[in-house]
């Protein structure tokens, strides 16, 4: 299943071992607002939609990459995610400098699904 | 201009301004060379989420009920200053925060439909917005938005651009649309600006699955739009600096009244500063749609209209929003002022006619739709307006929706008909072969609403009259109004609602009929 922005943002935080400081929260809330799913921001009781049709939009994916790289620069590489990546993704990410590996892991197509 | 009831059907919107009438046929009658877009109209929808208070924007200042229902939040009747409403005609005035729009009214390109809305009241923002976005009743799963359908209808010749929302329902569907974020974020390429990162991401998303394709498309489109917007910003910065004194001088001589001059100056000086809010989004929309002429459908939204408390009057919360909206619309009009272009401003429903205990207004029903463009018979309002007398309100609290919003939209989408052979050249945003988009869009498909007391709109209305020009817009008669009023009279205030019709029943003569209908419809006798 395709992650909603909230799924994506929370799982990215968890991958870094949870919230470490204010900045993590700021980044996350900023991302959610921009992605169209501000935290507790829905006006009516029926809640946000959870389907891919609502959230899988071309340019929105590139915004996820922005967020992943920003958050990834602030955390250690989540090695436990390795088995969940496809071999192709794993191989491609390994070719990059360690500093960007975390961000790319979070930005990978594998991390977009739950 | 006189309003003559020349048949059961009455034209309320006739041909566009003299300018459009003079230019358009010549342009449209020519076979369109490939890629030419002079005659092709563009449609911009500005959606005000949260139900804006139409009674503060288009102020029925001549109606004493307006002031008794809203002792604290009414906009004062016009006295010529910017502290009161700006007079449009003998019925309505404009909120002073909307002064940048006054020139558009004076030029005859801005018109209002003061009582339009859903076929039946729905006071949930979410449901009502969704209905308006798919142009159908109820929640239907996986129904594409009507702007997306419209893009799909026109095939590869038309695409759509949305500014501000991640994936608005109105643009969701099969056709690929471009979506850019609100504000300055649209000018940024983010991590894609870094060559190494971009390459790594594109490699990760190299597959041919839906997700990868979407990413690649998004990356390409984002890089391109960010570049275009940045280039445009640099160009306009230097242009603004160079052009301001001349522009100011030109405005000085061109406009007849002081109010309009002020409004123009306001708009002009706002243009010189770095635009913010809706104006910036409008500018982005204009730039991207100018650079890619296949983009003929634009969507913009603004939130924060749900003014339940302290909505303010001439100043305050709502006034601020309206000011932002007005500069946004004025900006849009600068970019979308070709003969075929139309800008529509709509909201999911209106607000209560009376103010509540916290100096705000609650969820209502009918609301004012705005139409801007040379195709619009502007400088006047259209359709029915029955005032704020208790008996004429919906549920004794809201403006009724005398017109299905889809009836208004369907007329905008109606292809121009210039006679055989010029179907393609004359085609508006409708079907490429001259078929009205409305049919395929089910904008006209109001049969579902058969339980509703709202007048039904059908394609017959579109074709019943012989078109006289390429841009004729009109509303058919409100056939059920009599029934509606009578029903209301039975349950409510008979004197307020039913008098005209009772008289008609006693004297079914033709002249009496016509007089009563005029009285009931409260139709204005043209531009003043």
Coordinates of C-alpha atoms in Angstrom, one line a residue, chain B:
Chain B
X1 CA -30.3 48.3 -22.9
X2 CA -33.7 47.0 -22.1
X3 CA -34.7 43.7 -20.8
X4 CA -37.5 42.4 -22.9
X5 CA -39.1 39.2 -22.1
X6 CA -39.1 38.0 -25.7
X7 CA -40.1 34.5 -25.0
X8 CA -40.5 32.1 -22.2
X9 CA -36.8 31.9 -22.4
X10 CA -35.0 35.0 -21.4
X11 CA -31.5 35.9 -22.2
X12 CA -29.8 37.2 -19.1
X13 CA -26.3 36.9 -20.5
X14 CA -26.0 37.9 -24.0
X15 CA -23.0 38.5 -26.2
X16 CA -19.8 39.6 -24.6
X17 CA -18.5 43.1 -24.6
X18 CA -18.2 45.1 -27.8
X19 CA -14.5 44.2 -27.8
X20 CA -15.1 40.5 -27.9
X21 CA -17.9 40.8 -30.4
X22 CA -15.7 42.8 -32.7
X23 CA -12.6 40.7 -32.5
X24 CA -13.7 37.2 -31.8
X25 CA -15.6 36.2 -34.9
X26 CA -12.7 37.3 -37.1
X27 CA -10.2 35.4 -35.0
X28 CA -12.3 32.3 -34.6
X29 CA -13.6 32.2 -38.1
X30 CA -10.2 31.5 -39.4
X31 CA -9.1 27.9 -39.6
X32 CA -6.7 27.5 -36.7
X33 CA -3.2 26.7 -37.9
X34 CA -1.5 24.0 -35.9
X35 CA -0.4 25.3 -32.5
X36 CA -2.2 28.6 -32.9
X37 CA -4.1 29.5 -29.8
X38 CA -5.6 32.9 -30.4
X39 CA -9.1 31.7 -30.5
X40 CA -8.7 29.1 -27.8
X41 CA -10.2 30.0 -24.5
X42 CA -8.8 29.1 -21.2
X43 CA -10.6 28.5 -18.0
X44 CA -9.4 29.3 -14.5
X45 CA -11.3 28.1 -11.5
X46 CA -10.6 29.8 -8.2
X47 CA -12.2 27.7 -5.4
X48 CA -12.8 29.4 -2.1
X49 CA -12.6 26.5 0.4
X50 CA -14.6 27.0 3.6
X51 CA -17.6 28.8 2.2
X52 CA -16.9 32.5 1.8
X53 CA -19.5 35.0 2.9
X54 CA -20.9 36.3 -0.4
X55 CA -23.1 38.8 1.4
X56 CA -20.0 40.6 2.5
X57 CA -18.4 40.5 -0.9
X58 CA -21.4 41.5 -3.1
X59 CA -23.3 43.6 -0.6
X60 CA -27.1 43.9 -1.1
X61 CA -27.0 47.4 0.4
X62 CA -30.4 48.5 -0.8
X63 CA -32.0 45.7 1.2
X64 CA -33.0 46.9 4.7
X65 CA -33.1 43.3 5.9
X66 CA -29.4 43.1 5.2
X67 CA -28.7 45.7 7.9
X68 CA -31.2 44.3 10.4
X69 CA -30.0 40.8 10.1
X70 CA -26.4 41.8 10.5
X71 CA -26.1 44.6 13.0
X72 CA -22.4 44.2 13.6
X73 CA -20.9 42.8 10.5
X74 CA -22.8 44.4 7.7
X75 CA -20.8 46.5 5.2
X76 CA -22.1 50.1 5.3
X77 CA -24.0 51.4 2.3
X78 CA -21.9 53.2 -0.3
X79 CA -21.1 56.9 0.4
X80 CA -18.3 57.1 -2.1
X81 CA -15.4 56.5 0.3
X82 CA -13.3 53.4 0.8
X83 CA -14.8 52.9 4.3
X84 CA -18.1 51.8 2.8
X85 CA -19.2 49.4 0.1
X86 CA -18.4 50.5 -3.5
X87 CA -21.6 51.0 -5.4
X88 CA -22.1 48.8 -8.4
X89 CA -25.8 49.4 -9.2
X90 CA -29.0 50.0 -7.4
X91 CA -29.0 46.6 -5.8
X92 CA -25.4 45.6 -5.0
X93 CA -22.2 47.1 -3.9
X94 CA -18.7 45.6 -3.6
X95 CA -16.7 45.2 -0.4
X96 CA -14.1 47.9 -0.3
X97 CA -11.4 45.3 0.0
X98 CA -12.4 44.2 -3.5
X99 CA -11.7 47.6 -5.0
X100 CA -9.0 46.2 -7.3
X101 CA -11.9 44.5 -9.1
X102 CA -14.0 47.6 -9.6
X103 CA -12.2 48.5 -12.9
X104 CA -13.2 45.0 -14.2
X105 CA -16.8 45.7 -13.5
X106 CA -16.6 49.1 -15.2
X107 CA -15.0 47.5 -18.2
X108 CA -17.9 45.1 -18.4
X109 CA -15.8 41.9 -17.9
X110 CA -16.8 41.1 -14.4
X111 CA -20.3 39.7 -13.7
X112 CA -21.9 37.9 -10.7
X113 CA -24.5 35.2 -10.2
X114 CA -25.6 36.1 -6.7
X115 CA -27.7 33.1 -5.9
X116 CA -26.0 29.9 -7.2
X117 CA -25.2 26.7 -5.5
X118 CA -25.7 23.0 -5.1
X119 CA -29.0 21.6 -6.1
X120 CA -29.8 20.8 -2.5
X121 CA -28.3 22.2 0.7
X122 CA -25.4 20.3 2.2
X123 CA -23.8 21.9 5.2
X124 CA -20.7 19.8 5.4
X125 CA -17.7 21.5 3.8
X126 CA -16.2 18.3 2.8
X127 CA -19.3 16.8 1.1
X128 CA -20.2 20.0 -0.6
X129 CA -16.7 20.7 -1.9
X130 CA -16.5 17.2 -3.1
X131 CA -19.8 17.4 -4.9
X132 CA -18.7 20.6 -6.6
X133 CA -15.4 19.1 -7.6
X134 CA -16.9 16.0 -9.3
X135 CA -20.0 18.0 -10.4
X136 CA -22.2 15.1 -9.2
X137 CA -24.3 14.3 -6.2
X138 CA -23.2 12.2 -3.3
X139 CA -19.9 10.5 -2.9
X140 CA -19.0 8.4 -5.8
X141 CA -15.8 6.5 -5.4
X142 CA -13.1 7.1 -7.9
X143 CA -15.0 9.7 -9.8
X144 CA -12.7 12.1 -11.6
X145 CA -12.9 15.8 -11.0
X146 CA -14.7 17.8 -13.6
X147 CA -11.6 19.8 -14.6
X148 CA -9.8 16.5 -15.1
X149 CA -12.6 15.3 -17.3
X150 CA -12.5 18.5 -19.2
X151 CA -8.8 18.0 -19.8
X152 CA -9.3 14.4 -20.9
X153 CA -12.2 15.4 -23.2
X154 CA -9.9 17.6 -25.2
X155 CA -7.3 14.9 -25.5
X156 CA -3.7 15.9 -26.1
X157 CA -4.6 19.5 -27.0
X158 CA -5.4 20.4 -23.4
X159 CA -3.8 19.9 -20.1
X160 CA -4.5 21.3 -16.7
X161 CA -2.4 23.1 -14.0
X162 CA -3.3 23.2 -10.3
X163 CA -1.6 25.6 -7.9
X164 CA -1.4 25.1 -4.2
X165 CA -3.0 21.7 -3.3
X166 CA -1.3 18.3 -3.2
X167 CA -4.0 16.6 -5.2
X168 CA -7.3 18.4 -5.3
X169 CA -10.3 16.2 -6.2
X170 CA -11.4 18.6 -9.0
X171 CA -8.2 17.7 -10.9
X172 CA -8.0 14.0 -9.9
X173 CA -8.6 11.5 -12.6
X174 CA -7.1 9.8 -15.7
X175 CA -5.7 12.9 -17.4
X176 CA -2.3 13.8 -16.3
X177 CA -2.3 17.2 -14.7
X178 CA 0.5 19.4 -13.4
X179 CA 0.5 20.4 -9.7
X180 CA 2.7 23.0 -8.2
X181 CA 2.8 24.0 -4.5
X182 CA 1.6 27.3 -3.1
X183 CA 4.0 30.3 -2.8
X184 CA 7.6 30.5 -3.4
X185 CA 8.1 26.8 -3.0
X186 CA 7.0 26.5 -6.6
X187 CA 10.2 28.3 -7.7
X188 CA 12.4 25.8 -5.9
X189 CA 13.8 22.6 -7.3
X190 CA 14.8 21.2 -3.9
X191 CA 17.1 18.2 -3.9
X192 CA 16.7 17.8 -7.6
X193 CA 19.0 20.8 -8.1
X194 CA 21.9 18.7 -7.0
X195 CA 23.2 16.7 -10.0
X196 CA 24.4 13.7 -8.0
X197 CA 21.3 13.4 -5.9
X198 CA 19.0 13.9 -8.9
X199 CA 20.8 11.1 -10.8
X200 CA 20.7 8.8 -7.9
X201 CA 16.9 9.4 -7.4
X202 CA 16.2 8.9 -11.1
X203 CA 18.1 5.7 -11.0
X204 CA 16.1 4.5 -8.1
X205 CA 12.9 5.3 -9.9
X206 CA 14.1 3.9 -13.3
X207 CA 11.4 1.2 -13.4
X208 CA 8.3 1.1 -15.5
X209 CA 5.9 0.8 -12.6
X210 CA 3.4 3.5 -11.9
X211 CA 5.3 4.9 -9.0
X212 CA 8.5 5.3 -10.9
X213 CA 6.8 6.8 -13.9
X214 CA 5.1 9.3 -11.6
X215 CA 8.3 10.2 -10.0
X216 CA 10.2 10.8 -13.2
X217 CA 7.3 12.8 -14.6
X218 CA 7.1 14.8 -11.4
X219 CA 10.9 15.5 -11.4
X220 CA 10.9 16.7 -15.0
X221 CA 7.8 18.8 -14.6
X222 CA 9.1 20.3 -11.3
X223 CA 12.5 21.2 -12.7
X224 CA 10.9 22.8 -15.7
X225 CA 8.3 24.9 -13.8
X226 CA 10.8 26.0 -11.3
X227 CA 13.1 27.2 -14.1
X228 CA 10.3 29.0 -15.9
X229 CA 9.1 30.7 -12.7
X230 CA 12.6 31.8 -11.7
X231 CA 13.2 33.2 -15.2
X232 CA 9.9 35.0 -15.1
X233 CA 10.6 36.5 -11.7
X234 CA 13.9 37.9 -12.7
X235 CA 12.4 39.4 -15.9
X236 CA 9.4 40.9 -14.1
X237 CA 11.5 42.4 -11.4
X238 CA 13.5 44.4 -13.9
X239 CA 10.3 45.1 -16.0
X240 CA 8.5 46.5 -12.9
X241 CA 11.3 48.8 -12.0
X242 CA 11.5 50.2 -15.5
X243 CA 7.8 50.5 -16.2
X244 CA 6.2 51.8 -13.0
X245 CA 6.3 55.6 -13.7
X246 CA 4.8 55.2 -17.1
X247 CA 2.1 52.8 -16.0
X248 CA 1.1 55.3 -13.3
X249 CA 0.9 58.1 -15.8
X250 CA -1.2 56.0 -18.1
X251 CA -3.7 55.1 -15.4
X252 CA -4.0 58.7 -14.5
X253 CA -5.4 59.7 -17.8
X254 CA -7.4 56.7 -18.7
X255 CA -9.9 56.2 -15.9
X256 CA -12.9 58.4 -15.4
X257 CA -13.5 58.2 -11.7
X258 CA -11.4 58.7 -8.6
X259 CA -12.4 55.4 -7.0
X260 CA -11.3 53.4 -10.0
X261 CA -8.1 55.3 -10.1
X262 CA -7.4 54.5 -6.5
X263 CA -8.2 50.9 -7.2
X264 CA -5.9 50.8 -10.2
X265 CA -3.1 52.5 -8.4
X266 CA -3.5 50.1 -5.6
X267 CA -3.3 47.2 -7.9
X268 CA -0.4 48.7 -9.7
X269 CA 1.7 49.3 -6.6
X270 CA 0.9 45.9 -5.4
X271 CA 2.4 44.6 -8.5
X272 CA 5.6 46.4 -7.9
X273 CA 6.2 44.8 -4.5
X274 CA 7.1 41.1 -4.4
X275 CA 3.7 39.5 -4.6
X276 CA 2.6 37.3 -1.8
X277 CA -0.3 35.0 -1.1
X278 CA -2.8 34.4 -3.8
X279 CA -1.3 36.9 -6.1
X280 CA 2.0 35.0 -6.2
X281 CA 0.1 31.8 -6.9
X282 CA -1.9 33.6 -9.6
X283 CA 1.3 34.9 -11.1
X284 CA 2.8 31.4 -11.2
X285 CA -0.3 30.0 -12.9
X286 CA -0.2 32.8 -15.5
X287 CA 3.5 32.3 -16.2
X288 CA 3.3 28.5 -16.6
X289 CA 0.1 28.7 -18.7
X290 CA 1.5 31.4 -20.9
X291 CA 4.6 29.3 -21.6
X292 CA 2.7 26.1 -22.4
X293 CA -0.3 27.0 -24.5
X294 CA -1.7 23.5 -24.2
X295 CA -2.4 24.3 -20.6
X296 CA -5.9 25.7 -20.9
X297 CA -7.3 24.8 -17.6
X298 CA -6.1 26.3 -14.4
X299 CA -7.1 25.7 -10.8
X300 CA -6.3 27.8 -7.8
X301 CA -7.7 27.6 -4.3
X302 CA -7.8 29.8 -1.2
X303 CA -8.8 28.7 2.3
X304 CA -9.7 30.4 5.5
X305 CA -13.2 31.5 4.6
X306 CA -15.0 29.7 7.4
X307 CA -15.7 32.8 9.4
X308 CA -17.9 31.5 12.3
X309 CA -16.6 34.2 14.7
X310 CA -15.4 37.8 14.4
X311 CA -15.5 37.9 10.7
X312 CA -15.2 41.7 10.8
X313 CA -16.8 44.2 8.4
X314 CA -15.0 46.8 6.3
X315 CA -11.8 45.7 8.1
X316 CA -11.0 42.5 9.9
X317 CA -10.5 38.9 9.2
X318 CA -12.7 38.5 6.2
X319 CA -11.7 41.9 4.7
X320 CA -8.1 40.7 4.7
X321 CA -9.0 37.5 2.9
X322 CA -11.0 39.4 0.3
X323 CA -8.1 41.8 -0.2
X324 CA -5.8 38.9 -0.9
X325 CA -8.4 37.4 -3.2
X326 CA -8.9 40.7 -5.1
X327 CA -5.2 41.2 -5.8
X328 CA -5.0 37.5 -6.8
X329 CA -7.9 37.9 -9.3
X330 CA -6.6 41.2 -10.6
X331 CA -3.3 39.4 -11.2
X332 CA -5.1 36.5 -13.0
X333 CA -6.9 39.0 -15.2
X334 CA -3.6 40.5 -16.4
X335 CA -2.5 37.0 -17.6
X336 CA -5.9 35.8 -18.7
X337 CA -7.4 38.6 -20.7
X338 CA -7.6 37.0 -24.2
X339 CA -11.1 37.0 -25.7
X340 CA -11.8 33.4 -24.9
X341 CA -10.4 33.4 -21.3
X342 CA -12.7 33.0 -18.4
X343 CA -12.1 33.1 -14.7
X344 CA -14.7 31.6 -12.3
X345 CA -14.7 32.1 -8.6
X346 CA -16.8 29.7 -6.6
X347 CA -17.3 28.3 -3.1
X348 CA -19.0 25.2 -1.8
X349 CA -21.9 27.1 -0.2
X350 CA -22.8 30.4 1.2
X351 CA -23.2 31.6 4.8
X352 CA -26.3 32.5 6.9
X353 CA -28.0 35.7 6.0
X354 CA -27.9 36.7 9.7
X355 CA -24.9 37.0 12.0
X356 CA -24.5 34.6 14.9
X357 CA -23.8 35.3 18.5
X358 CA -20.0 35.6 18.0
X359 CA -20.2 38.1 15.2
X360 CA -19.6 35.6 12.5
X361 CA -21.8 33.6 10.1
X362 CA -22.6 29.9 9.9
X363 CA -23.0 27.5 7.1
X364 CA -25.6 28.5 4.5
X365 CA -26.7 27.5 1.0
X366 CA -26.7 29.7 -2.1
X367 CA -23.8 32.0 -2.7
X368 CA -22.3 34.4 -5.3
X369 CA -20.4 33.0 -8.2
X370 CA -18.0 35.4 -10.0
X371 CA -17.4 35.3 -13.7
X372 CA -14.6 37.3 -15.4
X373 CA -13.7 37.5 -19.0
X374 CA -14.6 39.1 -22.3
X375 CA -17.0 36.2 -23.0
X376 CA -18.9 37.3 -19.9
X377 CA -21.6 39.9 -20.2
X378 CA -20.1 41.8 -17.3
X379 CA -20.8 45.0 -15.5
X380 CA -24.0 43.4 -14.3
X381 CA -25.2 40.5 -12.3
X382 CA -27.3 37.6 -13.6
X383 CA -30.0 35.4 -12.6
X384 CA -32.5 35.6 -9.8
X385 CA -32.1 37.6 -6.7
X386 CA -35.0 37.5 -4.2
X387 CA -33.5 39.6 -1.4
X388 CA -33.2 38.8 2.3
X389 CA -36.8 39.0 3.4
X390 CA -37.5 36.1 5.8
X391 CA -40.0 34.4 3.5
X392 CA -37.6 34.3 0.6
X393 CA -34.7 32.7 2.5
X394 CA -34.0 29.0 2.3
X395 CA -35.0 27.4 5.6
X396 CA -35.6 31.0 6.8
X397 CA -31.8 31.5 7.1
X398 CA -29.9 31.2 3.9
X399 CA -29.8 32.7 0.4
X400 CA -31.5 30.1 -1.8
X401 CA -29.6 28.6 -4.7
X402 CA -31.8 29.7 -7.5
X403 CA -29.2 28.4 -10.0
X404 CA -27.5 25.1 -10.1
X405 CA -23.8 26.0 -10.2
X406 CA -23.4 23.5 -13.0
X407 CA -25.9 25.4 -15.1
X408 CA -23.5 28.4 -14.8
X409 CA -20.4 26.3 -15.6
X410 CA -22.1 24.4 -18.5
X411 CA -22.6 27.7 -20.2
X412 CA -19.0 28.6 -19.9
X413 CA -18.0 25.3 -21.3
X414 CA -20.3 25.6 -24.2
X415 CA -18.3 25.6 -27.5
X416 CA -18.6 28.7 -29.6
X417 CA -20.7 28.0 -32.6
X418 CA -19.7 30.0 -35.6
X419 CA -21.4 27.9 -38.2
X420 CA -20.3 24.8 -40.0
X421 CA -16.7 24.4 -40.9
X422 CA -15.3 26.3 -38.1
X423 CA -16.1 24.0 -35.3
X424 CA -12.6 23.3 -34.3
X425 CA -11.4 26.9 -34.7
X426 CA -14.3 28.2 -32.7
X427 CA -14.3 25.5 -30.1
X428 CA -14.1 26.7 -26.6
X429 CA -13.2 24.5 -23.8
X430 CA -15.8 22.0 -24.9
X431 CA -15.5 18.9 -27.0
X432 CA -13.0 19.3 -29.9
X433 CA -15.7 18.5 -32.4
X434 CA -18.0 21.1 -31.2
X435 CA -20.1 19.0 -28.9
X436 CA -20.7 20.8 -25.7
X437 CA -18.5 19.6 -22.9
X438 CA -21.4 19.8 -20.6
X439 CA -23.0 16.7 -21.9
X440 CA -20.0 14.5 -21.4
X441 CA -19.2 16.2 -18.1
X442 CA -22.6 15.5 -16.7
X443 CA -22.6 19.1 -15.7
X444 CA -25.9 19.2 -17.3
X445 CA -26.9 15.8 -15.8
X446 CA -29.2 17.2 -13.2
X447 CA -31.8 14.5 -13.7
X448 CA -30.4 12.8 -10.6
X449 CA -31.5 15.7 -8.6
X450 CA -35.1 15.2 -9.5
X451 CA -36.2 15.5 -5.9
X452 CA -34.8 19.0 -5.7
X453 CA -36.8 22.1 -6.0
X454 CA -34.0 23.7 -8.0
X455 CA -34.6 24.3 -11.6
X456 CA -33.3 21.6 -13.7
X457 CA -30.8 22.4 -16.4
X458 CA -30.5 20.5 -19.6
X459 CA -28.7 20.7 -22.8
X460 CA -32.0 21.8 -24.4
X461 CA -31.4 25.1 -22.7
X462 CA -28.1 25.4 -24.5
X463 CA -29.6 24.8 -27.9
X464 CA -33.0 26.1 -27.7
X465 CA -32.0 29.6 -28.9
X466 CA -30.1 30.3 -32.1
X467 CA -26.7 31.6 -31.1
X468 CA -26.0 35.1 -32.3
X469 CA -22.4 35.3 -31.6
X470 CA -19.6 33.0 -30.5
X471 CA -19.8 33.9 -26.9
X472 CA -23.4 34.0 -26.0
X473 CA -24.1 33.0 -22.5
X474 CA -27.5 32.8 -21.1
X475 CA -29.7 31.3 -18.5
X476 CA -32.9 29.7 -19.2
X477 CA -36.1 30.6 -17.3
X478 CA -36.3 29.4 -13.7
X479 CA -39.2 27.2 -14.4
X480 CA -39.7 25.9 -11.0
X481 CA -39.5 29.2 -9.2
X482 CA -43.2 29.6 -9.1
X483 CA -43.7 26.2 -7.6
X484 CA -40.9 26.8 -5.2
X485 CA -42.4 30.1 -4.0
X486 CA -45.8 28.7 -3.7
X487 CA -44.6 25.8 -1.6
X488 CA -42.8 28.2 0.6
X489 CA -45.9 30.3 0.8
X490 CA -47.9 27.3 2.0
X491 CA -45.5 26.8 4.9
X492 CA -44.2 30.2 5.5
X493 CA -44.9 33.8 4.8
X494 CA -47.6 33.9 2.2
X495 CA -47.5 37.6 1.6
X496 CA -43.8 37.7 1.1
X497 CA -43.4 34.8 -1.2
X498 CA -46.6 34.0 -3.0
X499 CA -48.3 37.3 -3.9
X500 CA -47.2 37.5 -7.4
X501 CA -48.2 34.0 -8.2
X502 CA -51.5 34.2 -6.6
X503 CA -52.3 37.2 -8.8
X504 CA -51.1 35.4 -11.8
X505 CA -53.6 32.6 -11.1
X506 CA -56.4 35.1 -11.0
X507 CA -55.4 37.0 -14.1
X508 CA -53.7 34.6 -16.4
X509 CA -53.4 37.3 -19.1
X510 CA -50.2 37.5 -20.9
X511 CA -49.2 41.0 -19.8
X512 CA -50.0 40.2 -16.2
X513 CA -48.0 37.1 -16.4
X514 CA -45.0 38.9 -17.8
X515 CA -45.2 41.6 -15.1
X516 CA -45.5 39.1 -12.3
X517 CA -42.6 37.1 -13.6
X518 CA -40.5 40.2 -13.7
X519 CA -41.5 41.0 -10.2
X520 CA -40.7 37.5 -9.0
X521 CA -37.4 37.3 -10.7
X522 CA -36.3 40.8 -9.7
X523 CA -34.5 41.1 -12.9
X524 CA -32.6 44.2 -13.5
X525 CA -33.2 46.2 -16.6
X526 CA -29.6 46.2 -17.8
X527 CA -26.5 48.0 -17.0
X528 CA -26.6 51.2 -15.1

